[in-house]
Short mmCIF file of C-alpha atoms and ligand atoms in Angstrom, two decimals:
data_model
loop_
_atom_site.label_atom_id
_atom_site.label_comp_id
_atom_site.label_asym_id
_atom_site.label_seq_id
_atom_site.Cartn_x
_atom_site.Cartn_y
_atom_site.Cartn_z
CA MET A 1 26.18 16.62 -18.10
CA ASP A 2 26.74 17.58 -21.57
CA GLY A 3 26.69 21.50 -21.24
CA THR A 4 23.39 21.84 -23.26
CA THR A 5 21.31 19.68 -20.67
CA ALA A 6 19.78 22.69 -18.20
CA THR A 7 20.02 21.65 -14.41
CA ALA A 8 16.80 21.95 -12.46
CA ARG A 9 18.55 25.40 -11.22
CA GLU A 10 18.15 26.79 -14.26
CA ILE A 11 14.62 25.94 -15.30
CA PRO A 12 13.29 29.24 -14.34
CA PRO A 13 10.40 28.05 -11.39
CA PRO A 14 6.85 28.82 -13.07
CA LEU A 15 8.33 26.34 -15.92
CA GLN A 16 9.62 23.58 -13.36
CA MET A 17 5.75 24.03 -11.27
CA LEU A 18 4.10 23.46 -15.03
CA GLN A 19 6.38 20.29 -15.28
CA LEU A 20 5.60 18.95 -11.97
CA ILE A 21 1.36 19.82 -12.46
CA SER A 22 1.72 18.16 -16.11
CA GLY A 23 2.82 15.06 -14.49
CA PHE A 24 -0.81 14.25 -14.29
CA TRP A 25 -1.01 14.22 -17.90
CA ILE A 26 1.06 11.91 -18.53
CA ALA A 27 0.19 9.42 -15.89
CA ARG A 28 -3.31 9.71 -17.30
CA CYS A 29 -1.58 8.92 -20.54
CA ILE A 30 -0.39 5.45 -19.51
CA TYR A 31 -3.92 4.99 -18.00
CA VAL A 32 -4.76 4.71 -21.86
CA LEU A 33 -2.32 2.44 -22.42
CA ALA A 34 -2.45 -0.07 -20.30
CA LYS A 35 -6.41 -0.28 -20.24
CA LEU A 36 -6.59 -0.58 -23.85
CA GLY A 37 -3.52 -3.06 -23.94
CA LEU A 38 -1.87 -1.65 -25.80
CA ALA A 39 1.83 -2.70 -24.71
CA ASP A 40 1.01 -6.78 -26.03
CA LEU A 41 -0.09 -4.67 -29.02
CA ILE A 42 2.84 -3.36 -29.85
CA LYS A 43 5.25 -5.82 -28.88
CA ASP A 44 6.38 -7.53 -31.84
CA GLU A 45 6.53 -4.46 -34.08
CA PRO A 46 5.48 -0.91 -34.12
CA GLN A 47 2.13 0.03 -35.15
CA THR A 48 0.19 3.15 -36.69
CA ALA A 49 -2.14 4.77 -34.40
CA ASP A 50 -4.97 3.72 -36.93
CA ASP A 51 -3.81 -0.21 -36.76
CA LEU A 52 -4.23 0.07 -33.28
CA ALA A 53 -7.06 2.26 -33.06
CA ALA A 54 -8.58 -0.76 -35.18
CA ALA A 55 -7.30 -3.05 -32.80
CA THR A 56 -8.53 -1.27 -29.50
CA ALA A 57 -12.30 0.00 -31.27
CA THR A 58 -11.29 3.64 -30.34
CA HIS A 59 -10.93 6.98 -32.23
CA GLY A 60 -7.44 6.82 -34.32
CA PRO A 61 -6.85 10.38 -34.30
CA SER A 62 -7.02 10.59 -30.57
CA LEU A 63 -5.45 7.70 -30.01
CA PHE A 64 -2.01 9.05 -32.06
CA ARG A 65 -2.17 12.06 -29.97
CA VAL A 66 -2.07 10.09 -26.84
CA LEU A 67 0.58 7.87 -28.27
CA ARG A 68 2.80 10.72 -29.51
CA ALA A 69 2.63 12.32 -26.34
CA LEU A 70 3.53 9.35 -24.58
CA ALA A 71 6.64 9.03 -27.35
CA SER A 72 7.89 12.26 -26.30
CA VAL A 73 8.48 11.41 -22.82
CA GLY A 74 9.95 7.98 -23.59
CA VAL A 75 7.42 5.49 -22.62
CA ILE A 76 6.89 4.12 -26.27
CA THR A 77 8.97 5.07 -29.82
CA GLN A 78 7.37 6.72 -32.51
CA ASP A 79 9.44 6.47 -36.20
CA ASP A 80 9.31 8.27 -39.16
CA ARG A 81 6.20 6.42 -40.54
CA ASN A 82 4.48 7.26 -37.61
CA ARG A 83 4.79 3.82 -36.15
CA PHE A 84 4.33 3.13 -32.29
CA GLY A 85 6.89 0.81 -30.87
CA ALA A 86 7.80 -1.14 -27.68
CA THR A 87 10.67 -0.06 -24.65
CA PRO A 88 11.48 -1.39 -21.87
CA LEU A 89 9.12 1.00 -20.40
CA SER A 90 5.97 -0.18 -22.22
CA GLU A 91 7.11 -3.79 -21.83
CA THR A 92 6.03 -2.90 -17.44
CA LEU A 93 2.64 -2.65 -19.04
CA ARG A 94 1.90 -6.06 -20.64
CA ASP A 95 -0.30 -8.43 -20.11
CA VAL A 96 1.66 -10.58 -18.40
CA PRO A 97 2.23 -12.26 -14.82
CA GLY A 98 3.97 -9.61 -12.65
CA SER A 99 3.56 -7.02 -14.68
CA ILE A 100 2.28 -3.71 -13.46
CA ARG A 101 -0.23 -3.22 -15.86
CA ALA A 102 -3.21 -3.98 -13.17
CA PHE A 103 -1.70 -1.72 -11.33
CA ALA A 104 -1.49 1.08 -13.42
CA MET A 105 -5.22 0.65 -13.94
CA THR A 106 -6.36 0.44 -10.33
CA GLU A 107 -4.30 3.18 -9.67
CA LEU A 108 -4.57 5.66 -12.72
CA GLY A 109 -8.17 5.22 -13.59
CA GLU A 110 -10.13 2.96 -11.89
CA GLU A 111 -10.60 3.54 -8.16
CA HIS A 112 -7.00 5.06 -6.77
CA TYR A 113 -7.77 8.51 -9.47
CA PRO A 114 -11.12 9.74 -8.51
CA ALA A 115 -9.81 9.25 -4.76
CA TRP A 116 -7.30 11.41 -5.31
CA GLY A 117 -9.12 13.91 -6.46
CA GLU A 118 -11.08 14.29 -3.35
CA LEU A 119 -7.55 15.02 -1.71
CA LEU A 120 -8.62 17.84 -0.22
CA HIS A 121 -11.63 16.16 1.23
CA SER A 122 -8.89 14.26 3.45
CA VAL A 123 -6.94 17.47 4.27
CA ARG A 124 -9.80 19.69 5.08
CA THR A 125 -11.84 16.94 7.08
CA GLY A 126 -9.09 14.10 7.96
CA GLY A 127 -11.77 12.12 6.47
CA ILE A 128 -11.25 9.43 4.21
CA ALA A 129 -11.43 10.12 0.59
CA PHE A 130 -12.39 7.01 -1.48
CA ASP A 131 -15.46 7.06 0.66
CA LYS A 132 -16.21 10.71 -1.01
CA ALA A 133 -15.67 9.96 -4.19
CA PHE A 134 -17.18 6.80 -3.89
CA GLY A 135 -20.08 6.87 -1.27
CA GLU A 136 -18.36 3.58 0.94
CA PRO A 137 -15.04 2.12 1.97
CA VAL A 138 -12.91 0.22 -0.49
CA TRP A 139 -13.07 -2.97 0.68
CA GLU A 140 -16.87 -2.78 0.85
CA PHE A 141 -16.67 -1.44 -2.49
CA PHE A 142 -14.37 -4.26 -3.66
CA ALA A 143 -17.15 -6.65 -2.10
CA LYS A 144 -19.64 -5.21 -4.38
CA ASN A 145 -17.64 -5.15 -8.04
CA PRO A 146 -15.82 -8.10 -8.86
CA ASP A 147 -14.76 -6.89 -11.70
CA ASN A 148 -13.05 -3.88 -10.04
CA ALA A 149 -12.28 -6.53 -7.51
CA LYS A 150 -10.55 -8.74 -10.12
CA ILE A 151 -8.24 -5.84 -11.37
CA PHE A 152 -7.34 -4.80 -7.61
CA ASN A 153 -6.17 -8.35 -6.77
CA ASP A 154 -4.35 -8.57 -10.06
CA ALA A 155 -2.80 -5.23 -9.28
CA MET A 156 -1.30 -6.54 -5.94
CA SER A 157 -0.40 -10.43 -7.61
CA GLY A 158 1.75 -7.97 -9.74
CA MET A 159 3.37 -5.83 -7.30
CA THR A 160 4.13 -8.85 -4.91
CA ALA A 161 5.67 -10.67 -8.19
CA GLN A 162 7.96 -7.77 -8.12
CA ALA A 163 8.24 -7.28 -4.35
CA ASN A 164 9.18 -11.15 -3.95
CA ALA A 165 12.66 -11.22 -5.57
CA THR A 166 14.10 -8.39 -3.19
CA LEU A 167 12.48 -9.50 -0.27
CA HIS A 168 13.73 -13.00 -0.68
CA ALA A 169 17.13 -11.55 -1.17
CA VAL A 170 17.12 -9.93 2.08
CA TYR A 171 15.00 -12.18 4.39
CA ASP A 172 15.67 -15.83 5.29
CA PHE A 173 12.22 -18.04 6.09
CA ALA A 174 13.71 -20.44 7.33
CA GLY A 175 13.64 -20.83 10.73
CA SER A 176 9.58 -21.04 10.74
CA ASN A 177 7.59 -24.46 10.74
CA LYS A 178 4.52 -23.00 9.58
CA ILE A 179 3.74 -19.90 8.33
CA MET A 180 -0.20 -17.61 7.64
CA ASP A 181 -0.18 -14.56 5.47
CA VAL A 182 -2.60 -12.79 6.73
CA GLY A 183 -4.33 -10.78 4.19
CA GLY A 184 -2.57 -12.45 1.47
CA GLY A 185 -5.03 -11.61 -1.31
CA HIS A 186 -4.35 -14.38 -4.46
CA GLY A 187 -1.09 -16.11 -2.10
CA GLY A 188 1.60 -15.05 -4.36
CA LEU A 189 4.01 -14.44 -1.41
CA ILE A 190 3.23 -17.56 0.40
CA THR A 191 3.43 -19.91 -2.19
CA SER A 192 7.24 -17.80 -3.15
CA ILE A 193 8.17 -18.63 0.65
CA LEU A 194 6.63 -21.83 0.46
CA GLU A 195 8.56 -22.86 -2.96
CA LYS A 196 11.94 -21.64 -0.74
CA ASN A 197 11.20 -23.63 1.97
CA PRO A 198 10.15 -27.34 1.15
CA GLY A 199 9.62 -28.18 5.03
CA MET A 200 7.49 -25.97 5.41
CA THR A 201 3.97 -25.64 5.19
CA GLY A 202 1.52 -22.53 5.70
CA ILE A 203 -2.15 -20.36 5.90
CA LEU A 204 -3.58 -18.28 3.83
CA PHE A 205 -5.85 -16.10 4.75
CA ASP A 206 -8.17 -13.22 3.31
CA SER A 207 -11.59 -12.30 2.86
CA PRO A 208 -13.66 -14.95 1.86
CA GLN A 209 -14.43 -13.22 -1.46
CA VAL A 210 -10.39 -13.22 -2.02
CA ILE A 211 -10.16 -16.12 -1.13
CA ALA A 212 -12.61 -17.73 -3.38
CA GLY A 213 -10.51 -15.92 -6.36
CA ALA A 214 -7.31 -17.30 -4.99
CA GLN A 215 -8.68 -21.13 -4.61
CA ALA A 216 -8.07 -21.96 -8.28
CA LYS A 217 -4.27 -20.47 -7.99
CA ILE A 218 -3.61 -22.04 -5.05
CA GLU A 219 -4.74 -25.99 -6.28
CA THR A 220 -2.56 -25.32 -9.48
CA SER A 221 0.51 -24.20 -7.76
CA ALA A 222 3.70 -26.32 -7.11
CA VAL A 223 2.73 -26.21 -3.29
CA ALA A 224 -0.75 -26.85 -2.82
CA ASP A 225 -0.10 -29.99 -0.43
CA ARG A 226 0.80 -27.54 2.30
CA CYS A 227 -0.82 -24.68 1.49
CA GLU A 228 -4.74 -24.28 3.30
CA THR A 229 -7.15 -21.31 2.53
CA VAL A 230 -8.77 -19.78 5.01
CA GLY A 231 -11.33 -16.77 4.39
CA GLY A 232 -12.78 -15.03 7.31
CA ASP A 233 -12.77 -11.55 8.78
CA PHE A 234 -9.25 -10.20 10.84
CA PHE A 235 -10.80 -7.88 12.80
CA GLN A 236 -12.99 -11.16 14.11
CA SER A 237 -10.00 -13.16 14.21
CA VAL A 238 -7.18 -15.37 12.93
CA PRO A 239 -6.71 -18.67 12.38
CA SER A 240 -4.58 -20.51 14.80
CA GLY A 241 -1.73 -22.98 14.35
CA ALA A 242 1.08 -21.39 12.56
CA ASP A 243 4.00 -20.28 14.21
CA THR A 244 5.13 -16.93 12.14
CA ILE A 245 2.17 -14.61 10.56
CA ILE A 246 3.29 -12.15 7.37
CA LEU A 247 1.11 -9.30 6.80
CA LYS A 248 2.57 -7.41 3.86
CA TRP A 249 0.90 -4.38 3.05
CA ILE A 250 -2.22 -4.80 5.57
CA ILE A 251 -1.09 -2.74 8.51
CA HIS A 252 -0.77 0.31 6.37
CA ASP A 253 -4.38 0.14 5.22
CA TRP A 254 -5.31 0.86 8.72
CA ASN A 255 -5.08 3.49 11.74
CA ASP A 256 -3.43 2.81 14.50
CA GLU A 257 -6.64 1.50 16.95
CA GLN A 258 -7.37 -1.11 13.85
CA SER A 259 -3.96 -2.12 13.21
CA VAL A 260 -3.97 -2.65 17.13
CA ALA A 261 -6.54 -4.85 16.79
CA ILE A 262 -5.51 -6.79 14.02
CA LEU A 263 -2.34 -7.49 15.35
CA LYS A 264 -4.03 -8.38 19.01
CA ASN A 265 -5.79 -10.65 16.70
CA CYS A 266 -2.42 -12.37 15.45
CA HIS A 267 -0.82 -12.06 18.96
CA GLN A 268 -3.82 -14.64 20.18
CA ALA A 269 -3.37 -17.01 17.37
CA LEU A 270 0.58 -17.28 18.09
CA PRO A 271 2.20 -19.35 19.98
CA GLU A 272 5.06 -18.56 22.91
CA ASN A 273 7.78 -17.07 20.69
CA GLY A 274 5.47 -16.71 18.22
CA LYS A 275 7.27 -14.70 15.18
CA LEU A 276 5.14 -11.41 13.15
CA ILE A 277 6.78 -10.12 10.24
CA LEU A 278 5.11 -7.05 8.38
CA VAL A 279 6.13 -5.81 5.16
CA GLU A 280 5.80 -1.95 5.09
CA ALA A 281 7.89 1.34 3.40
CA VAL A 282 9.18 2.23 7.09
CA VAL A 283 8.84 6.45 6.40
CA PRO A 284 12.39 8.03 7.40
CA ALA A 285 12.03 10.60 10.13
CA THR A 286 14.32 13.22 8.45
CA SER A 287 13.15 15.18 5.12
CA GLU A 288 15.02 12.99 2.22
CA PRO A 289 13.25 11.65 -0.78
CA HIS A 290 11.24 8.38 -0.40
CA PHE A 291 9.07 6.90 -1.79
CA SER A 292 6.76 5.77 0.93
CA LYS A 293 6.35 9.50 1.66
CA PHE A 294 3.50 9.04 -1.66
CA ILE A 295 2.68 5.41 -0.50
CA ASP A 296 1.70 7.27 2.56
CA LEU A 297 -0.48 9.91 0.91
CA ASN A 298 -1.86 6.67 -1.22
CA MET A 299 -3.30 5.30 1.95
CA LEU A 300 -4.72 8.46 3.51
CA VAL A 301 -7.09 9.13 0.65
CA MET A 302 -7.72 5.04 0.01
CA THR A 303 -8.28 3.81 3.55
CA GLY A 304 -7.02 6.26 5.97
CA GLY A 305 -4.69 4.16 6.59
CA ARG A 306 -1.05 5.42 7.02
CA GLU A 307 2.82 4.43 6.31
CA ARG A 308 4.78 4.36 9.81
CA THR A 309 8.35 5.55 10.87
CA GLU A 310 10.17 2.92 12.94
CA ALA A 311 9.15 5.20 16.29
CA GLU A 312 5.78 4.29 14.91
CA PHE A 313 6.16 0.99 14.73
CA ARG A 314 8.22 0.01 17.82
CA GLN A 315 4.90 1.69 19.33
CA LEU A 316 2.14 -0.61 17.36
CA TYR A 317 4.19 -3.45 18.43
CA GLU A 318 4.34 -3.08 22.40
CA ASP A 319 0.56 -1.77 21.82
CA SER A 320 -0.33 -5.17 20.45
CA GLY A 321 2.03 -7.42 22.38
CA PHE A 322 5.31 -7.61 20.23
CA LYS A 323 8.87 -6.53 20.50
CA LEU A 324 10.23 -5.21 17.32
CA SER A 325 13.28 -7.39 17.22
CA ARG A 326 15.02 -6.06 13.71
CA ILE A 327 14.05 -3.96 10.43
CA VAL A 328 15.57 -5.75 7.75
CA PRO A 329 15.72 -3.35 4.39
CA THR A 330 15.51 -4.62 1.08
CA GLU A 331 15.89 -2.66 -2.26
CA SER A 332 12.20 -1.72 -2.83
CA PRO A 333 10.83 0.70 -0.53
CA PHE A 334 9.79 -1.64 1.67
CA SER A 335 11.51 -3.02 4.49
CA VAL A 336 10.86 -6.58 6.98
CA ILE A 337 9.97 -5.24 9.49
CA GLU A 338 9.84 -8.54 12.72
CA GLY A 339 8.61 -9.17 16.22
CA VAL A 340 7.92 -11.36 18.98
CA LYS A 341 5.49 -12.45 21.35
CA ALA A 342 6.23 -10.72 24.03
N1 LIG B 1 -0.85 -9.14 1.18
C1 LIG B 1 -1.43 -9.07 -0.02
C2 LIG B 1 -2.68 -7.77 -0.59
C3 LIG B 1 -2.31 -6.21 0.41
S1 LIG B 1 -4.61 -5.59 -0.17
C4 LIG B 1 -0.56 -8.01 -0.68
O1 LIG B 1 0.51 -8.20 -0.85
O2 LIG B 1 -0.08 -8.65 -2.14
C5 LIG B 1 -5.06 -5.84 1.35
C6 LIG B 1 -5.79 -7.12 1.50
O3 LIG B 1 -6.30 -7.09 3.19
C7 LIG B 1 -6.45 -7.54 0.13
O4 LIG B 1 -6.45 -8.62 0.14
C8 LIG B 1 -7.77 -7.13 1.37
O5 LIG B 1 -8.93 -8.21 0.66
C9 LIG B 1 -7.37 -7.63 2.57
N2 LIG B 1 -8.50 -7.33 3.80
C10 LIG B 1 -8.97 -6.59 3.77
N3 LIG B 1 -9.80 -6.09 5.01
C11 LIG B 1 -10.01 -7.61 5.28
C12 LIG B 1 -10.73 -7.97 6.45
N4 LIG B 1 -11.55 -7.43 7.03
N5 LIG B 1 -10.06 -9.38 6.91
C13 LIG B 1 -9.58 -10.01 6.11
N6 LIG B 1 -8.56 -9.32 4.64
C14 LIG B 1 -8.87 -8.35 4.87
#
């Protein structure tokens, strides 16, 4: 601290509260940056708002004001000729594989934002805010709106690419012969596991329309000859044949009853001693800051799901015929929660 920086304690509480309240203004500006693909347009050299407006068919003077605000919080730079340039932060929104641009789009604009607008509805009724905002459950909405679904699936792929490295750094899948990723989206996780384990085969399982979108990615991947794809509904059944089932960011979409139904179907598909691996945030039982406490609210508003504590995971495993064997934390907010068929 250099003596000129005010500590949180010195900022008057009303001002601190205003800073918290205006967090969503920043978030909405980031949405505009992501949606218009501006991070790519400024990647090589700084551009004026008018040039960027011409390239994106937007209104220059208004765009200028958004960019000026974003520069003021360090998302982009602004030079003395009012040209806006890239920063490591804006680079994360480039239109490249593994970027979080699509996540910013789905989260801050397309679906999650309107759902968060109905948070109070969830708090008042226990209902699902998304369903109130959109008139139907999120997975039905995505099934009917392929453009939105594409952004969502790209968002998941981008986040998965971010999470994969932290996962492989702490968890070795080598003990398995055949692994199935249930609700595996476009296959970013299963292909990375198979790439690391040349002797292993895999199954990617998701809803038929998601599998249709994943097909080309799997076929052109380095593990195409070792990865089957199957479309279906995990509430009906999941394919058998794998000795290990992984579900990443699935169980947090569902309430306990629905989660047990999915896990029982996994139980049925696994052989004796089969392994179950969940990748989810584990909510600390204490009051410390942890990202899981906000992802939990994202689930509350989007799907009626939840993030869970270790004790809650233990109970869920027990209720669906598994024994939780260990929890391996990663550098990300997500842990590997491993269990065996009891
Ligand atoms: N595991 C992926 C995707 C998580 S998003 C990842 O970590 O990136 C949740 C996934 O569950 C979506 O791909 C969605 O299509 C899938 N899903 C939702 N309901 C389903 C159902 N009834 N049967 C199969 N998959 C379903």
